CSV table of C-alpha atoms in Angstrom, one decimal:
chain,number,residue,atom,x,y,z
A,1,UNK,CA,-6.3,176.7,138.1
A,2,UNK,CA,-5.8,173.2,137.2
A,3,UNK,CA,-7.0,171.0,140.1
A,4,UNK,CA,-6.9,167.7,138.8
A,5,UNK,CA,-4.8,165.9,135.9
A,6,UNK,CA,-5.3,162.5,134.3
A,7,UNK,CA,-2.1,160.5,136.1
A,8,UNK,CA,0.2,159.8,133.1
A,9,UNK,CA,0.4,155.5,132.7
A,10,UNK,CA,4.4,155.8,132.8
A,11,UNK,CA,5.5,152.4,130.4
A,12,UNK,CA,9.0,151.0,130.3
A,13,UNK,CA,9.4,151.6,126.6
A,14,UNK,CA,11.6,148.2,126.7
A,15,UNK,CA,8.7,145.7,126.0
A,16,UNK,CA,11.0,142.2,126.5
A,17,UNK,CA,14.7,141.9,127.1
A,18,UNK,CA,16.7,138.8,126.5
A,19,UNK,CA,20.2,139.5,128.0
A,20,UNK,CA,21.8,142.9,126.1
A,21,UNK,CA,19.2,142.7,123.5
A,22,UNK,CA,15.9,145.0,124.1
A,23,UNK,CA,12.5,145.0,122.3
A,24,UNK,CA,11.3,148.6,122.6
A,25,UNK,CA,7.4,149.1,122.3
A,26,UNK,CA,8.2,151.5,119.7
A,27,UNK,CA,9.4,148.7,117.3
A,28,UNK,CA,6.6,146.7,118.3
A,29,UNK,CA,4.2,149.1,117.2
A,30,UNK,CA,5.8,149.1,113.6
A,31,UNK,CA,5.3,145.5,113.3
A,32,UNK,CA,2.0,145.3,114.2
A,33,UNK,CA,0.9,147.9,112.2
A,34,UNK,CA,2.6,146.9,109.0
A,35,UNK,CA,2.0,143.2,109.6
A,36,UNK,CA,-2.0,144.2,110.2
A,37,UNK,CA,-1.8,146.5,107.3
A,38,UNK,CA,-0.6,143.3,105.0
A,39,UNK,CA,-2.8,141.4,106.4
A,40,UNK,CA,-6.2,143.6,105.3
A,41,UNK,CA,-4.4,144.0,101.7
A,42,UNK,CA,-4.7,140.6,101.1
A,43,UNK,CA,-8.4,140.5,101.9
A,44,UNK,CA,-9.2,143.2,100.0
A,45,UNK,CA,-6.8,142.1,96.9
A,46,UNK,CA,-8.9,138.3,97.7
A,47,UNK,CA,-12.7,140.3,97.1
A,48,UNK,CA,-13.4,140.6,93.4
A,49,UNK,CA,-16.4,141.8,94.4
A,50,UNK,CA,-15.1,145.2,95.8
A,51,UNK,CA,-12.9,146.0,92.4
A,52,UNK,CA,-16.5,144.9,90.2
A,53,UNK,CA,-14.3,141.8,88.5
A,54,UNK,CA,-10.8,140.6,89.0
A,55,UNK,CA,-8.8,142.4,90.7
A,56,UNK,CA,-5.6,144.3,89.6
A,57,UNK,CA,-2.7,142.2,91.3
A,58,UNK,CA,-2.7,139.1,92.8
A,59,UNK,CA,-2.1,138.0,96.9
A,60,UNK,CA,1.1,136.9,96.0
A,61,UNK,CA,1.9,140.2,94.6
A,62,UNK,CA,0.4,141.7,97.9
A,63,UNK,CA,2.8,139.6,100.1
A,64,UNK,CA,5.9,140.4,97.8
A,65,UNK,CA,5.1,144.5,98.4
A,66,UNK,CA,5.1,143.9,102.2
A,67,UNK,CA,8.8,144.2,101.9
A,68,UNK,CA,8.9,147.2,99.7
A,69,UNK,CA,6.5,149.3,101.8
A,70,UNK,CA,8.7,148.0,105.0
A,71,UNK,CA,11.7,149.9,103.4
A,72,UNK,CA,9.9,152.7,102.4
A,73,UNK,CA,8.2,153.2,105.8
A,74,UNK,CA,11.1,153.1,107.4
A,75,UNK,CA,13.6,154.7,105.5
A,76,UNK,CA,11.4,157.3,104.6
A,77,UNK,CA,9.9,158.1,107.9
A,78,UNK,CA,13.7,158.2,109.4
A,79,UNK,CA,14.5,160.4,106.4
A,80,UNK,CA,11.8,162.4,106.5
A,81,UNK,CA,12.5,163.7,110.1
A,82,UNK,CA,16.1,164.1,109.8
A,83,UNK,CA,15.5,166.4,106.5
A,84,UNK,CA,12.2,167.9,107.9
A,85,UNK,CA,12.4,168.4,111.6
A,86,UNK,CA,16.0,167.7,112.7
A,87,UNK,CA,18.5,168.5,110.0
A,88,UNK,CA,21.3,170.6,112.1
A,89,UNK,CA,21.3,167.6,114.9
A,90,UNK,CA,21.7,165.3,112.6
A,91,UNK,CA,24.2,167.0,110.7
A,92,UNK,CA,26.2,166.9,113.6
A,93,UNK,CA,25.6,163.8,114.7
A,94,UNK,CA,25.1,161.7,111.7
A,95,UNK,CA,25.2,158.6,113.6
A,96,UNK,CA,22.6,158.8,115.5
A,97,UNK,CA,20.4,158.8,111.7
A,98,UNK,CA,19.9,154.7,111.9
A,99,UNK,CA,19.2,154.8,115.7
A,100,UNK,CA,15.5,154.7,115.3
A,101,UNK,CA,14.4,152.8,118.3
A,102,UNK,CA,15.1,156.1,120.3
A,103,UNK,CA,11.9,157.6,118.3
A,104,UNK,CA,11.8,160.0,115.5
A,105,UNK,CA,9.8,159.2,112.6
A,106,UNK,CA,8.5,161.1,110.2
A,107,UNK,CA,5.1,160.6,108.7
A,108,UNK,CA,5.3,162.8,105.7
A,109,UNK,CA,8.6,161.3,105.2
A,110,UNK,CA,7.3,157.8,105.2
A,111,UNK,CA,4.5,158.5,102.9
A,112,UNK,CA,7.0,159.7,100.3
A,113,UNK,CA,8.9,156.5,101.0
A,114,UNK,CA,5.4,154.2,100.5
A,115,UNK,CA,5.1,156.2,97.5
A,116,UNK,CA,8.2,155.6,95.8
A,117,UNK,CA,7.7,152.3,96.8
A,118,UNK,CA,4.3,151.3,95.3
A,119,UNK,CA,5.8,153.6,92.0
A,120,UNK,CA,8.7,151.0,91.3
A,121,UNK,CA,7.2,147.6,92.2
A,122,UNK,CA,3.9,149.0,90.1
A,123,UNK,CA,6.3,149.7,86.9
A,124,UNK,CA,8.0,146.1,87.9
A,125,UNK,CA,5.2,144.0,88.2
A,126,UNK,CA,3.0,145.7,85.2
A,127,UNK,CA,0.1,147.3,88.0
A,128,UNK,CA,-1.9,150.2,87.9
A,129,UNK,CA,-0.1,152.0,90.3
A,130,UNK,CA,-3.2,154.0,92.0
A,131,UNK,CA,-4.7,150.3,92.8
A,132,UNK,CA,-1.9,149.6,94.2
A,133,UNK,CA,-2.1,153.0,96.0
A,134,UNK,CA,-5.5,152.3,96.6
A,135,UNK,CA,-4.5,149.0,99.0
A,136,UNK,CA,-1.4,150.4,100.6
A,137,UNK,CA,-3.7,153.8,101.7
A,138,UNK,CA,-6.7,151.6,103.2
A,139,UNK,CA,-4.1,149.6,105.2
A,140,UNK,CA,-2.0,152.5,106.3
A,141,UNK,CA,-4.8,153.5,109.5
A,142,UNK,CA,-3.3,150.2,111.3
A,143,UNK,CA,0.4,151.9,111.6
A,144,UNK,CA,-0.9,155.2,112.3
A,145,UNK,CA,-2.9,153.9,115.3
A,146,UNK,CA,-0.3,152.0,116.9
A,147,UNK,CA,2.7,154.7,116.0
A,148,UNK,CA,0.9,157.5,117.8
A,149,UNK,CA,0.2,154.6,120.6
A,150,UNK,CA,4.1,154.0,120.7
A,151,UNK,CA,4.5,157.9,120.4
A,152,UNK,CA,2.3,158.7,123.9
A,153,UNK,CA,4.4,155.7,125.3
A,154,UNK,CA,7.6,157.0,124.7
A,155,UNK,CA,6.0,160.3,125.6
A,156,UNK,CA,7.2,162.4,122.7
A,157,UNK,CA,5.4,164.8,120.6
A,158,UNK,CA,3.0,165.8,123.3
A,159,UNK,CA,0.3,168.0,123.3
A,160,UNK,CA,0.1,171.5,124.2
A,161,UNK,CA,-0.4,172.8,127.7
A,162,UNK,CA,-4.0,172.6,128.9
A,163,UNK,CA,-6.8,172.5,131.6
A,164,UNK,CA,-8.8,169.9,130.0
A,165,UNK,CA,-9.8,167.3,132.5
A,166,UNK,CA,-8.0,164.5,130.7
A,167,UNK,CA,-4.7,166.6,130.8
A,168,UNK,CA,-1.3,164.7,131.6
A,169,UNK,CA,1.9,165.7,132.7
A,170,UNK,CA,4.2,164.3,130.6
A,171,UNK,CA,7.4,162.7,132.3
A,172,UNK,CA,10.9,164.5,130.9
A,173,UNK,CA,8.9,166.9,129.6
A,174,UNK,CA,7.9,169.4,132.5
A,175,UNK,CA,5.6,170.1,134.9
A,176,UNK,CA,2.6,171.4,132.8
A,177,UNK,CA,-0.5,169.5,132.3
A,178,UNK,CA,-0.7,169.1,128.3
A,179,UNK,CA,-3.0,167.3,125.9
A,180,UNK,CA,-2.8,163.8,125.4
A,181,UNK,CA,-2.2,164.5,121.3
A,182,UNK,CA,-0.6,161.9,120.8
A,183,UNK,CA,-4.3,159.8,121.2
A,184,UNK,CA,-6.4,162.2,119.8
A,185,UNK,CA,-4.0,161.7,116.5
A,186,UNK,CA,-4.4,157.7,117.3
A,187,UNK,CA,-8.3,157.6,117.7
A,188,UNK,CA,-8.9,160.1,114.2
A,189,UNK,CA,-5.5,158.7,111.9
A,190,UNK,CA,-5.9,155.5,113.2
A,191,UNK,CA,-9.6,154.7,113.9
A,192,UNK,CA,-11.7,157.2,112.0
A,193,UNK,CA,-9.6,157.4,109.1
A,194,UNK,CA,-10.3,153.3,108.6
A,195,UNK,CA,-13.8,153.6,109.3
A,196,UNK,CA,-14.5,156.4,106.3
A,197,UNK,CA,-12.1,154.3,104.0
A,198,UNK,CA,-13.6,151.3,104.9
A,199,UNK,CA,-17.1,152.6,103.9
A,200,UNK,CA,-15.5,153.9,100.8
A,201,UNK,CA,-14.4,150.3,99.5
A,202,UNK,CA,-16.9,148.4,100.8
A,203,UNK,CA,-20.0,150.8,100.6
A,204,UNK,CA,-19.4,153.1,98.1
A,205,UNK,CA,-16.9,150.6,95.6
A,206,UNK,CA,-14.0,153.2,96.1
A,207,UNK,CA,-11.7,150.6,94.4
A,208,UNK,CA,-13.6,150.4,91.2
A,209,UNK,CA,-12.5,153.7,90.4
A,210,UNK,CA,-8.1,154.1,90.9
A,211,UNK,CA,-7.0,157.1,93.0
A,212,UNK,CA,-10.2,157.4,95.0
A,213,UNK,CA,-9.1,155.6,98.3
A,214,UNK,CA,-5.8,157.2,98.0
A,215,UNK,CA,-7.0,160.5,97.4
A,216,UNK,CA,-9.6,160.2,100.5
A,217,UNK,CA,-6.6,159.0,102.7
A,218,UNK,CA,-5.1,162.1,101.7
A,219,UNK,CA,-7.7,164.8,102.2
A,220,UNK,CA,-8.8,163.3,105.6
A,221,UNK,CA,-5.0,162.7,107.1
A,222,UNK,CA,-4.4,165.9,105.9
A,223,UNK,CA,-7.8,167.5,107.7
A,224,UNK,CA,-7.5,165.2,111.0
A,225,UNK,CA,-3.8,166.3,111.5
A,226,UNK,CA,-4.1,169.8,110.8
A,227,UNK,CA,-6.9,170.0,113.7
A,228,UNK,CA,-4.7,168.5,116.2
A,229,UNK,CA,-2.0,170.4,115.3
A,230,UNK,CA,-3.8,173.9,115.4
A,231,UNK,CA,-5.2,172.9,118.7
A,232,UNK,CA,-3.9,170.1,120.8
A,233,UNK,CA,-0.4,169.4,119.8
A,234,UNK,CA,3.0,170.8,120.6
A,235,UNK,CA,4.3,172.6,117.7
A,236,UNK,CA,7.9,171.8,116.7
A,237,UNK,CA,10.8,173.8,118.8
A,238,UNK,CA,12.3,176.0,116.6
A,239,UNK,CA,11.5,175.0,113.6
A,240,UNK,CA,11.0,177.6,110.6
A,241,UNK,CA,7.8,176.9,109.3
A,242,UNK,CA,6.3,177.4,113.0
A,243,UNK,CA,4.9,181.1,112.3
A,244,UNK,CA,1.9,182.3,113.2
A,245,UNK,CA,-1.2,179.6,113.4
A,246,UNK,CA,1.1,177.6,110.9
A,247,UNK,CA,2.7,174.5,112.3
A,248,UNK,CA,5.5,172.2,110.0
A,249,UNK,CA,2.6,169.3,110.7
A,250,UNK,CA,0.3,171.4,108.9
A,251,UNK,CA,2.5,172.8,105.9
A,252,UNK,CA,3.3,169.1,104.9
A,253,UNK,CA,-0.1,168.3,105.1
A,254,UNK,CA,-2.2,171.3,103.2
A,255,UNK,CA,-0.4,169.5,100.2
A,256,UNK,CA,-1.5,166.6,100.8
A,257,UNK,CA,-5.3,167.6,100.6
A,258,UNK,CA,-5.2,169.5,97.9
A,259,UNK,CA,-3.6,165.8,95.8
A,260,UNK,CA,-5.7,164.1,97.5
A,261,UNK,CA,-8.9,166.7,95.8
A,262,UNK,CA,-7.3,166.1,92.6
A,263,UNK,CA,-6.6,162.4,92.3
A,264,UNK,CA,-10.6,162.3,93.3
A,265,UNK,CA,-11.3,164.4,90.4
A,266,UNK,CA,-9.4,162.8,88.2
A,267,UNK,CA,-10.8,159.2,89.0
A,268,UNK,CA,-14.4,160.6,88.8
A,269,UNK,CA,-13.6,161.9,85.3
A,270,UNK,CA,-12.4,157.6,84.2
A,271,UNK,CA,-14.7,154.8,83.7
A,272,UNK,CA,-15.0,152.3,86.4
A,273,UNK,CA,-13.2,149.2,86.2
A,274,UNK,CA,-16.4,147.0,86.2
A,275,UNK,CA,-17.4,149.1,83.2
């Protein structure tokens, strides 16, 4: 019997309002996360030192991308959950697809959109495309943290039902204490997933050798999000690839692991760039 619950901090999800226009938290979150993100992959693109020589783009080049991966974050995270969670809703209500304040973004979708993104302005501006890879993937911890920090806000995919001491009831949800997923996802995508790729490049050189940073995001997304889903987080309603132990969150993300093995592989098997 659950005797005690962690009281759930209930946020307006309107940060600031300035007559009809709103700021939502959720929107908030994106900015910082992508502005912080652009901000560490121009000090890592600014440390020759960590590529063993000069490295393979330029700031400048790093500050024109921040637009790029903007579009591909968002179009591809929006896209990615309208074609991978939501599909009949959004058939039937197609204009509701833009209205992204109200939540719903897709990670898996916004990866594909990142990669798209660093594929093009790579072929564009003549750069190896796994450095560039390389950047965009050590940077990427600062959105996850503050998405899943914008995601317990708005108090959407919650956790599963629980009688953990930390439990919360989760308003417009029901009456159920549940798992606080949503910061479990934060503290390992977010915090612990920059720690081990911050070790990689500055430790271990990671970005002497293209792929590897990318391929450790991967593996270690992949791993961290496939724990909380088999154990903490709410799977999706309905959804087909919920069967058995199986969760969508997972499906997307054995993939993902199993790249990310590979692209470490294959960068073991080149010389170094200091070399």
């Amino acid at each position: 019997m659950q005797l005690f619950v962690l009281p759930y901090p209930v946020i307006d999800p309107v940060a600031i309002e300035f007559g009809p226009v709103s700021v939502r938290w959720y929107g908030l979150a994106y900015m910082a996360g992508i502005l912080l993100g652009w901000l560490y992959g121009r000090y890592l693109v600014s440390r020759p030192a960590l590529w063993g020589g000069k490295p393979p783009m330029t700031v400048g080049q790093a500050d024109d991308f921040l637009l790029w991966i903007t579009l591909g974050i968002v179009v591809g995270g929006r896209l990615g959950f309208v074609l991978f969670y939501e599909p009949s809703f959004f058939w039937q209500n197609p204009a509701e697809i833009p209205a992204v304040w109200n939540g719903g973004m897709a990670f898996h979708g916004g990866l594909l959109g990142v990669v798209i993104a660093v594929a093009v302005f790579s072929w564009v501006k003549k750069i190896n495309p796994l450095s560039l890879g390389d950047v965009a993937s050590a940077a990427t911890p600062f959105g996850l943290f503050f998405g899943r920090v914008a995601n317990f806000i708005n108090s959407e995919v919650v956790g599963r039902p629980t009688d953990v001491p930390w439990a919360m009831v989760f308003p417009g949800v029901d009456s159920l204490p549940r798992h606080p997923s949503q910061l479990y996802e934060a503290a390992l995508e977010g915090i612990v997933l920059f720690i081990i790729l911050r070790i990689a490049t500055h430790y271990f050189k990671a970005l002497t050798r293209p792929g590897t940073v990318f391929g450790l995001f991967l593996i270690f997304y992949g791993i961290f999000r496939s724990v909380v889903e088999e154990f903490a987080r709410e799977p999706h309603p309905g959804h087909p690839l919920d069967v058995g132990i199986l969760t969508p969150g997972m499906a997307y993300s054995i993939p993902m692991v199993l790249i990310g093995a590979w692209l470490i592989w294959r960068a073991r098997r080149k010389p170094a760039l200091a070399a």
